[in-house]
Coordinates of C-alpha atoms and ligand atoms in Angstrom, one line a residue:
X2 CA -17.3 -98.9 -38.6
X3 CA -15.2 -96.7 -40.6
X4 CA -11.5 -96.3 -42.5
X5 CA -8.5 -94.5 -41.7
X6 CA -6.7 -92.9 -44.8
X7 CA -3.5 -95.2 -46.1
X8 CA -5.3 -98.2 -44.0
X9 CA -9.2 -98.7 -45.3
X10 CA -11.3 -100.1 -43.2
X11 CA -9.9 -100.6 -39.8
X12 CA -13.8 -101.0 -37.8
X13 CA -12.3 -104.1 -35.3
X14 CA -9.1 -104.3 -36.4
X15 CA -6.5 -103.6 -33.4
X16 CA -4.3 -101.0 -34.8
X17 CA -1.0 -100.0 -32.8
X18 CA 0.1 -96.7 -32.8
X19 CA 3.3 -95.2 -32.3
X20 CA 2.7 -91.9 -30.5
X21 CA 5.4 -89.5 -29.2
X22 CA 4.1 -89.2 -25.3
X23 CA 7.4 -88.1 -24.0
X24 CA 6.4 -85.0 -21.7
X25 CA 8.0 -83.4 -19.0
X26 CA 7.6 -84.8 -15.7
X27 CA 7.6 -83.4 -12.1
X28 CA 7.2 -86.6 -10.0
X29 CA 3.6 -88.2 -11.4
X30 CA 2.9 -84.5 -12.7
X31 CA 2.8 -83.4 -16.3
X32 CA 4.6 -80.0 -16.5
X33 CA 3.0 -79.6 -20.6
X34 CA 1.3 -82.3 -22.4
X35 CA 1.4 -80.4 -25.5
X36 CA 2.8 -83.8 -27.2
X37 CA 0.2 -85.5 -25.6
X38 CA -2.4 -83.0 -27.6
X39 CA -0.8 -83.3 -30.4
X40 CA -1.3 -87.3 -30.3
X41 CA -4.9 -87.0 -29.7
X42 CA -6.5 -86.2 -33.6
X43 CA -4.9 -89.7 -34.9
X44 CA -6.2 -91.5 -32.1
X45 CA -9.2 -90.0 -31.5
X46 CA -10.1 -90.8 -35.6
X47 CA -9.0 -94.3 -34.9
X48 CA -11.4 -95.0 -31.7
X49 CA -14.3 -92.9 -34.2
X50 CA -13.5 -95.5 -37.0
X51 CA -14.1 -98.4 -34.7
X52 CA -10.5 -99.4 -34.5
X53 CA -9.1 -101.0 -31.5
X54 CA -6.7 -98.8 -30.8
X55 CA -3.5 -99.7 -28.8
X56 CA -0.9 -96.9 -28.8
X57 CA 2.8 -97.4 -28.1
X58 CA 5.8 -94.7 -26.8
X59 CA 8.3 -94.1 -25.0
X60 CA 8.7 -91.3 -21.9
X61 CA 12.4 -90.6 -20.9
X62 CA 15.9 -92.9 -21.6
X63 CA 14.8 -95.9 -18.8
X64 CA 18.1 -97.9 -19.3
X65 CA 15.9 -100.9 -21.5
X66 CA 14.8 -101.7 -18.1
X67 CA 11.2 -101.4 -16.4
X68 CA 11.6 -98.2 -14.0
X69 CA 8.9 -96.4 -12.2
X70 CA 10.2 -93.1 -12.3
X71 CA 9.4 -93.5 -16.1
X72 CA 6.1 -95.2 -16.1
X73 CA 3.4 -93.9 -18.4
X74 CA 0.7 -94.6 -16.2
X75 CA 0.5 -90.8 -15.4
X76 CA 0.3 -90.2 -19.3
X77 CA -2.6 -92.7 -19.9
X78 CA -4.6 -91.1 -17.5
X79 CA -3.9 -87.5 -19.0
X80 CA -4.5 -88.4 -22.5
X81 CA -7.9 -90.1 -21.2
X82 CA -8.6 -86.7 -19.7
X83 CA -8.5 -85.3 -23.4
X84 CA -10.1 -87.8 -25.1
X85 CA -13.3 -87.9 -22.8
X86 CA -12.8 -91.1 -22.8
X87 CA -11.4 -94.3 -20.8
X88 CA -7.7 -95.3 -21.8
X89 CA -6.7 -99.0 -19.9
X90 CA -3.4 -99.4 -19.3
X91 CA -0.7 -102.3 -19.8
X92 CA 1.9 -102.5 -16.8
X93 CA 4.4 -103.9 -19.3
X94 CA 4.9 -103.0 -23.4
X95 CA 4.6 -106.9 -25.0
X96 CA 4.1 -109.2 -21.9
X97 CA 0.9 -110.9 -20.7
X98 CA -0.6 -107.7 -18.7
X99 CA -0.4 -105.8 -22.9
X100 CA -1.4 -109.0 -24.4
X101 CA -5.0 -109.1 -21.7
X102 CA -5.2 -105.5 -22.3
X103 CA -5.3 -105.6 -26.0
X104 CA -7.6 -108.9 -26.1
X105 CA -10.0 -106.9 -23.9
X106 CA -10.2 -103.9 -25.9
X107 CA -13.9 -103.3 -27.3
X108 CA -14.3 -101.8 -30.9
X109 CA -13.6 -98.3 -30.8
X110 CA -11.5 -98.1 -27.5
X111 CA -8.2 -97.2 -26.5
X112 CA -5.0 -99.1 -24.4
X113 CA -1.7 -97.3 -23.5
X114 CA 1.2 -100.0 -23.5
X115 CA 4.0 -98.8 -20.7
X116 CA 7.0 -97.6 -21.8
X117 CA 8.6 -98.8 -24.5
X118 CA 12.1 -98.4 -24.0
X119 CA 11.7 -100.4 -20.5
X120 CA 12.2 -103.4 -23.5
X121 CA 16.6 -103.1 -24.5
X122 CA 15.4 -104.4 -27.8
X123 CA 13.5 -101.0 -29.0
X124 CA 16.3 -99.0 -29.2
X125 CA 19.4 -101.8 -29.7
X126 CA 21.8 -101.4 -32.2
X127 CA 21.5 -105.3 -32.7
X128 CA 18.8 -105.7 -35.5
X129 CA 18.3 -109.3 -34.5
X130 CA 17.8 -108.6 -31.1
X131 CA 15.2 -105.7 -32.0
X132 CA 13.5 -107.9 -34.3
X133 CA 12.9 -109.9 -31.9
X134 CA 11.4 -107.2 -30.0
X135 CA 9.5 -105.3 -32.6
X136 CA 7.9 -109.6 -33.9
X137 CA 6.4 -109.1 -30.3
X138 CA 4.8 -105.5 -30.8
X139 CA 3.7 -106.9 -34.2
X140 CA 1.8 -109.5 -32.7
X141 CA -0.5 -107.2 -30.2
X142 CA -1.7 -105.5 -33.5
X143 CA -2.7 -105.9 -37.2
X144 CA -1.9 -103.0 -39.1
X145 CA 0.8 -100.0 -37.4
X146 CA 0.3 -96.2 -37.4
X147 CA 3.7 -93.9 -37.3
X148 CA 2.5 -91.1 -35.5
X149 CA 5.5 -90.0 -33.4
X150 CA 7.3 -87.4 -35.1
X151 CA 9.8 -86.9 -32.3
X152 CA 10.8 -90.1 -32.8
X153 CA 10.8 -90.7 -37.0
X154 CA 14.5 -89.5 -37.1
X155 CA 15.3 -92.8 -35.0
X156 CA 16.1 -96.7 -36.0
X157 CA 13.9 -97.8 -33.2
X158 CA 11.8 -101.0 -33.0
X159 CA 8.6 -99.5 -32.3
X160 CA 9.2 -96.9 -35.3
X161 CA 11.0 -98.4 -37.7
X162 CA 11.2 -102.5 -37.5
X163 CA 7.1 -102.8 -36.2
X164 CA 6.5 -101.2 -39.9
X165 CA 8.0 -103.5 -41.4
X166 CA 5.7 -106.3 -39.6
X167 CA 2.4 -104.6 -40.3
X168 CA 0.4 -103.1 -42.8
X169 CA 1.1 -99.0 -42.1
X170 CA 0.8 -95.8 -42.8
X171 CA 1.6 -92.4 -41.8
X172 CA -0.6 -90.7 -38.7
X173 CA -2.0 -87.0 -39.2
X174 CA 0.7 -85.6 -37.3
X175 CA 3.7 -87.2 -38.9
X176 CA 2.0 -86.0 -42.3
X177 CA 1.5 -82.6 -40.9
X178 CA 4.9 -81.7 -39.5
X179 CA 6.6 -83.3 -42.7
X180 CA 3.9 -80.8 -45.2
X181 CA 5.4 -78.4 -43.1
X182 CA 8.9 -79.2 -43.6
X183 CA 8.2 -80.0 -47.4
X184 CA 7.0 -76.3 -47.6
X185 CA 10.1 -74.9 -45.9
X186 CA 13.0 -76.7 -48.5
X187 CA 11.1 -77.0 -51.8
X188 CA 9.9 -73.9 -52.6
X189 CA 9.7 -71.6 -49.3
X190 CA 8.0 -68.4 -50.3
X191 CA 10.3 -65.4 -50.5
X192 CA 11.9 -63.6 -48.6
X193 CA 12.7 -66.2 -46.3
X194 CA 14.8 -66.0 -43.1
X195 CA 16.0 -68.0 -40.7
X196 CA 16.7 -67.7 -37.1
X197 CA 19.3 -69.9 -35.3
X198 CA 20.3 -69.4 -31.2
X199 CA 20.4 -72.4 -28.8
X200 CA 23.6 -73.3 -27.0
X201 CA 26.1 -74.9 -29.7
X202 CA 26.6 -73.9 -33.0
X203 CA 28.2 -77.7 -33.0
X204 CA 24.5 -78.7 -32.7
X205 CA 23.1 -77.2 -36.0
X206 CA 26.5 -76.9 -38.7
X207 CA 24.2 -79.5 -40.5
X208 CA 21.3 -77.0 -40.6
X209 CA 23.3 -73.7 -41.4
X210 CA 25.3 -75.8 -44.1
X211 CA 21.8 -76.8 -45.9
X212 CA 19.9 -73.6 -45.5
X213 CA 22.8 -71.1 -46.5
X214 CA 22.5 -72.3 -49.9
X215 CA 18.6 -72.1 -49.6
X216 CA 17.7 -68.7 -47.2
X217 CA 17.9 -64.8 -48.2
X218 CA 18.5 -63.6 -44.7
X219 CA 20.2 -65.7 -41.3
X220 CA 20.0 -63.9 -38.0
X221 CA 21.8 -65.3 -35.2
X222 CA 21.6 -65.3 -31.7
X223 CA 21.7 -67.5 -28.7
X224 CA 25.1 -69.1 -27.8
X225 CA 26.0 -69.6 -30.8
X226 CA 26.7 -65.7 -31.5
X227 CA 30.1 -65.5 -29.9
X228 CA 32.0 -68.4 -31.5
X229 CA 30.9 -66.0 -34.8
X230 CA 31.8 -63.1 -33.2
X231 CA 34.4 -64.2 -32.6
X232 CA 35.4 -65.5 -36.2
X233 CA 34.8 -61.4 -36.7
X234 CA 37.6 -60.9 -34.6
X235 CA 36.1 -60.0 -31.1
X236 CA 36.6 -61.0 -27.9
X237 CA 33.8 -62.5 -26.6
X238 CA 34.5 -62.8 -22.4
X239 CA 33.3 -65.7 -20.9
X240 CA 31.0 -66.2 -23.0
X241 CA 29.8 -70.1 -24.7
X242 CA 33.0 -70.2 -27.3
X243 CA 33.3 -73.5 -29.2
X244 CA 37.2 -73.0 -29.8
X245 CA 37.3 -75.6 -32.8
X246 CA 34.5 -74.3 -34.5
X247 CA 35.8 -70.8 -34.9
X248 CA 37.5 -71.5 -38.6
X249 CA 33.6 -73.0 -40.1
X250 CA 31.9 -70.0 -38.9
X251 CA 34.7 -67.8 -40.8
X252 CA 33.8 -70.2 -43.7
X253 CA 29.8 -69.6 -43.3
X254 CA 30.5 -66.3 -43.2
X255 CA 32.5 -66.0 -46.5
X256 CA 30.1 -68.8 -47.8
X257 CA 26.7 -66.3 -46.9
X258 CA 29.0 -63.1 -48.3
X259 CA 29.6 -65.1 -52.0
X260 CA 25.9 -66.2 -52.4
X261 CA 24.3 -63.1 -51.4
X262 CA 22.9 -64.3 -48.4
X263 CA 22.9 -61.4 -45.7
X264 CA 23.8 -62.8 -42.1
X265 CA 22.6 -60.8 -39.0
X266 CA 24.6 -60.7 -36.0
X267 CA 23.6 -58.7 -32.7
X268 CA 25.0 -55.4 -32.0
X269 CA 24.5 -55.3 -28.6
X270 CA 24.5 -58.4 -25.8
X271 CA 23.2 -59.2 -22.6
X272 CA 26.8 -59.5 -20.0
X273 CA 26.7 -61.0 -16.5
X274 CA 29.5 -61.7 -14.1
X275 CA 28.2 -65.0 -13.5
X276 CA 25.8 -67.8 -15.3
X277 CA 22.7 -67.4 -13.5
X278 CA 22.0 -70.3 -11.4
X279 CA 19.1 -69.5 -9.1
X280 CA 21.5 -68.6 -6.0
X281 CA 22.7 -65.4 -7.0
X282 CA 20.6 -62.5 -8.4
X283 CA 21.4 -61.7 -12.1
X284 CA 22.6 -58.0 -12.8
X285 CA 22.3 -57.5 -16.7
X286 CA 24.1 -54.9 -18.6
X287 CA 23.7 -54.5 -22.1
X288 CA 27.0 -53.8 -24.0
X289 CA 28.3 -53.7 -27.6
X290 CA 29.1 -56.8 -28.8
X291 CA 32.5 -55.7 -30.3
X292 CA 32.8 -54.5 -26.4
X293 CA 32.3 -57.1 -24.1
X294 CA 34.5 -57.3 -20.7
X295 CA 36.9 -59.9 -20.5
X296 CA 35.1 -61.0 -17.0
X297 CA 31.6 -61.0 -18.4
X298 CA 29.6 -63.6 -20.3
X299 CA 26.7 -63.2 -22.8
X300 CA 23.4 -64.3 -21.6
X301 CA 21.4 -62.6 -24.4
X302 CA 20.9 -60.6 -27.4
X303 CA 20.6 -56.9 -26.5
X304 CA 17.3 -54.5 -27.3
X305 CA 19.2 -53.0 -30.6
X306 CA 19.6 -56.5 -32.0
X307 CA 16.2 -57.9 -30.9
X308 CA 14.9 -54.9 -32.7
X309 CA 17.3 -55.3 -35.5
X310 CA 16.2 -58.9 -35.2
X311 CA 12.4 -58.1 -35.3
X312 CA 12.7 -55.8 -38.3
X313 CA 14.3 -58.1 -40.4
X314 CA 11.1 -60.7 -39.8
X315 CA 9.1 -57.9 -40.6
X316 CA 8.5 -57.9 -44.4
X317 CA 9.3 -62.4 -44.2
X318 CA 6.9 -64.4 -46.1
X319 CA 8.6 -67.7 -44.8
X320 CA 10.5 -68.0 -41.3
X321 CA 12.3 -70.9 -39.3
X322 CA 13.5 -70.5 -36.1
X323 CA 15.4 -72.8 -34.2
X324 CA 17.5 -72.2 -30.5
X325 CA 16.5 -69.8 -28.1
X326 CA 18.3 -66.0 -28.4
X327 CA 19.3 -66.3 -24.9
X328 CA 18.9 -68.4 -21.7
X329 CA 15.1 -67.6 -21.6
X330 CA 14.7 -69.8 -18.4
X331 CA 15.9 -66.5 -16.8
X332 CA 13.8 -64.1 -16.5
X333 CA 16.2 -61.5 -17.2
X334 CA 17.3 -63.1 -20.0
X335 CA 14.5 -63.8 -22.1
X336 CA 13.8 -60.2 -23.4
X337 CA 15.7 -61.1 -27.1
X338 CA 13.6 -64.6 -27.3
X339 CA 10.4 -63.3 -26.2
X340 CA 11.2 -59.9 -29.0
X341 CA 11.7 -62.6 -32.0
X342 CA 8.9 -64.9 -30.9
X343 CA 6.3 -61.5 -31.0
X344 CA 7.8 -61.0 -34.2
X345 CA 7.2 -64.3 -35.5
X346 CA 3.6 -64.1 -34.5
X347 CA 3.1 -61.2 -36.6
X348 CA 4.5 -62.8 -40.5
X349 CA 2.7 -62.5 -42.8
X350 CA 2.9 -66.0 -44.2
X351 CA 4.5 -69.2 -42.9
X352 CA 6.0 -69.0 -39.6
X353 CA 8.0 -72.2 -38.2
X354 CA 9.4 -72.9 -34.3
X355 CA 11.3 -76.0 -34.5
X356 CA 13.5 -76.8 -31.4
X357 CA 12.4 -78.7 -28.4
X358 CA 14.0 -75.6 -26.2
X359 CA 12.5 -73.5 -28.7
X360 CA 9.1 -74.6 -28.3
X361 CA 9.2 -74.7 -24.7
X362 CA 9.9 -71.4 -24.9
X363 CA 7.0 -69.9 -26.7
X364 CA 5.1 -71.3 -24.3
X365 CA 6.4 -70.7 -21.3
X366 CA 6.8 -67.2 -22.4
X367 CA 3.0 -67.4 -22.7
X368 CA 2.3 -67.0 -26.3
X369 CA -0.8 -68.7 -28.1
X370 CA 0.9 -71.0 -30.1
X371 CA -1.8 -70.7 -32.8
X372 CA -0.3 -67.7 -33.3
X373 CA 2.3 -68.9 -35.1
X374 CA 2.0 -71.4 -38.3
X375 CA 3.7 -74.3 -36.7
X376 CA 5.3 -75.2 -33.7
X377 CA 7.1 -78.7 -34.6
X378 CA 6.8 -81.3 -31.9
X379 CA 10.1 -83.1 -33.0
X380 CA 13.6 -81.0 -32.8
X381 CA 16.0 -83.3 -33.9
X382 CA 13.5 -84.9 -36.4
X383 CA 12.6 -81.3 -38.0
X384 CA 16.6 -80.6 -37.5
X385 CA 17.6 -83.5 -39.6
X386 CA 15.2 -83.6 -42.4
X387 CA 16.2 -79.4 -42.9
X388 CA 19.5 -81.2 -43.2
X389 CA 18.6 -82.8 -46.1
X390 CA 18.9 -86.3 -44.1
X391 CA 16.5 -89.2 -44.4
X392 CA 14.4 -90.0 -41.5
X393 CA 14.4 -93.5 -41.4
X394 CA 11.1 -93.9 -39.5
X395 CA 9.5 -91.9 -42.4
X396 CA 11.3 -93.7 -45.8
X397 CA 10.2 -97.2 -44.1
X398 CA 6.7 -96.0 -44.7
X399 CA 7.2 -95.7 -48.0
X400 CA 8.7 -99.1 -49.4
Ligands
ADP529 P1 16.5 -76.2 -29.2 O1 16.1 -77.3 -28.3 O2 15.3 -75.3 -29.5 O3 17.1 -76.8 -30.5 P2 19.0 -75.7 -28.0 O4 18.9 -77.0 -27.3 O5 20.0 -75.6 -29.1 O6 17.6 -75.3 -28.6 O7 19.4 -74.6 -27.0 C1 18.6 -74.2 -25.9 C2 19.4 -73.7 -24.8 O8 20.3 -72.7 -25.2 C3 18.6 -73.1 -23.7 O9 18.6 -73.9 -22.5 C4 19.2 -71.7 -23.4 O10 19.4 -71.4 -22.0 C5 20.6 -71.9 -24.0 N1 21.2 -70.6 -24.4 C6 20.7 -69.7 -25.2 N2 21.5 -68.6 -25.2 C7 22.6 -68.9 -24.5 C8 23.8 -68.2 -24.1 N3 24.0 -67.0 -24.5 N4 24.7 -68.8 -23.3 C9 24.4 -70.1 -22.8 N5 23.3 -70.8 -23.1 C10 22.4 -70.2 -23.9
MG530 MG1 17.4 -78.4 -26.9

């Protein structure tokens, strides 16, 4: 029998988890169960201590109604592949099939309750009616472990509500990704850049507005370039353009001017006729980015800026990067994403990917992701705490 830090001794206690298992799917076939591996070192230390250990998530948006296409059952048996170890399974999250489940759990083993969000109390906006939900979790359990770090930025039942039930604490990856994050806005190590791409720069103004004040260097990239290329006064084609938010990024840029902070735009982009959609086969060609054709739209950062881009992580003792420099999923397009991810490998210090898309990426692109210093399992959680927000899931823990 054994303890688990913030808990004590937990040998026979039945401790419920709250893991973030949502992986992508192709029919019953997990496509990357990195967030399954990730889940594994608090639940593993758990079974080890002697702790009946009954973890809880969620796998797609089910509309708060059992549906199979959504079941964990594939999950379960993946995650008892990694453990080396059997993992029952509950065909429902609270009902009698969890409650047998969890009554026949021996010291030291492991349940999978199905998904959680086939119960419309886990994620209603009611608090009464998820109350009601997260008194039933409570019951299967008697102390709760926050472990899902995609999840921590939500006001959910099985994350937020369930903590207030049960003794709790914080799981190692929760505590991990938020050392992490502690690291990046209290005293980041200098000089620190930051690199933003993904599709909308309507997505991240939160982001930019909190680390402008906070980084030395910003390169951009992605879809996001042209609506600030176009506050520079290009034209931009086709391209992604987010009309309205032309007049912030004119601010940004006056903002990053004033404070000294130097902001890196490409020089040269990736055109196409047409947005790549598997039916046709993409013809690239690079051109300046104060040059591109009124027919053409930007699919990527070109060679000169990916090497601009590169040589400005060079000398970096702290990096974030969040949003893809192009659309990576092509081929053809991945050359500015795969250029920045090399270069992140290579820092000399603390290198962040935060971004679900983003972290896809590095993988798919085949890099070892212990190459880099951390690769965040939660975007919108890591996005929201480098706001400056609270993550609600996290501040329950500790009151
Ligand atoms: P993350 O999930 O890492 O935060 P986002 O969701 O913001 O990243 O953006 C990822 C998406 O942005 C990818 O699917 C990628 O194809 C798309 N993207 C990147 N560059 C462009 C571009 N130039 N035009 C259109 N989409 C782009
Ligand atoms: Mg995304």
């Amino acid at each position: 029998m054994g303890s688990y830090p913030g808990l004590g001794e937990v040998g026979g206690k039945r401790v419920l988890v709250r893991s973030d298992l949502n992986v992508p799917l192709d029919g019953t076939t997990i496509t990357d169960d990195g967030r399954i591996r990730a889940s594994v070192p608090t639940i593993r230390a758990l079974a080890e201590a002697g702790a009946r250990v009954v973890v809880t998530a969620h796998l797609g948006r089910p509309k708060g109604a059992p549906d199979p296409a959504y079941s964990l059952a594939p999950v379960a048996g993946r995650l008892a592949e990694l453990l080396e170890a059997p993992v029952a399974f509950a065909t429902d999250t609270v009902g009698e099939s969890a409650q047998q489940v969890v009554a026949d759990l021996g010291d030291g083993q492991v349940a999978v309750l199905e998904n959680v969000r086939f119960n419309a109390g886990e994620t209603s906006k009611d608090e009464a009616e998820r109350g009601a939900f997260a008194d039933e979790l409570a019951a299967l359990a008697d102390a709760f472990v926050s472990d899902g770090f995609g999840v921590v930025h939500r006001k959910q039942a099985s994350v937020y509500d369930v903590a207030q039930r049960l003794p709790h604490t914080m799981g190692a990856l929760v505590r991990a990704e938020i050392d992490v994050l502690t690291r990046l806005t209290e005293t980041p190590e200098r000089p620190y850049v930051v690199v933003l791409g993904g599709s909308k720069v309507s997505d991240k103004l939160g982001v930019i507005d909190n680390l402008l004040g906070k980084a030395d260097k910003l390169l951009i990239g992605g879809g996001m370039v042209f609506t600030f290329l176009k506050a520079q006064g290009h034209e931009v084609g086709r391209s992604l353009l987010e009309e309205d938010q032309i007049g912030t990024c004119v601010e940004y840029l006056r903002r990053a001017e004033a404070s000294g902070v130097e902001i890196l735009l490409p020089s040269d982009i990736v055109v196409d006729s047409e947005f790549p959609t598997g039916d046709t086969r993409p013809e690239p060609i690079v051109v300046p980015a104060s040059n591109i054709p009124a027919s053409s739209l930007g699919l990527d950062i070109g060679p000169d800026s990916a090497a601009a881009f590169a040589a400005a992580l060079a000398d970096a003792r702290t990096v974030f990067w969040n949003g893809p420099m192009g659309v990576f999923e092509v081929p053809e397009f991945a050359g500015g994403t795969r250029t920045v991810a090399e270069a992140l490998t290579k820092v000399d210090g603390l290198s962040v990917v935060g971004g679900g898309d983003s972290a896809a990426a590095v993988r798919t692109l085949g890099f070892d992701e212990t190459a880099f210093g951390h690769i965040s399992t939660g975007g919108g959680a890591s996005l929201e705490y480098l706001e400056g927000k609270e993550l609600p899931g996290v501040k329950v823990l500790e009151d």
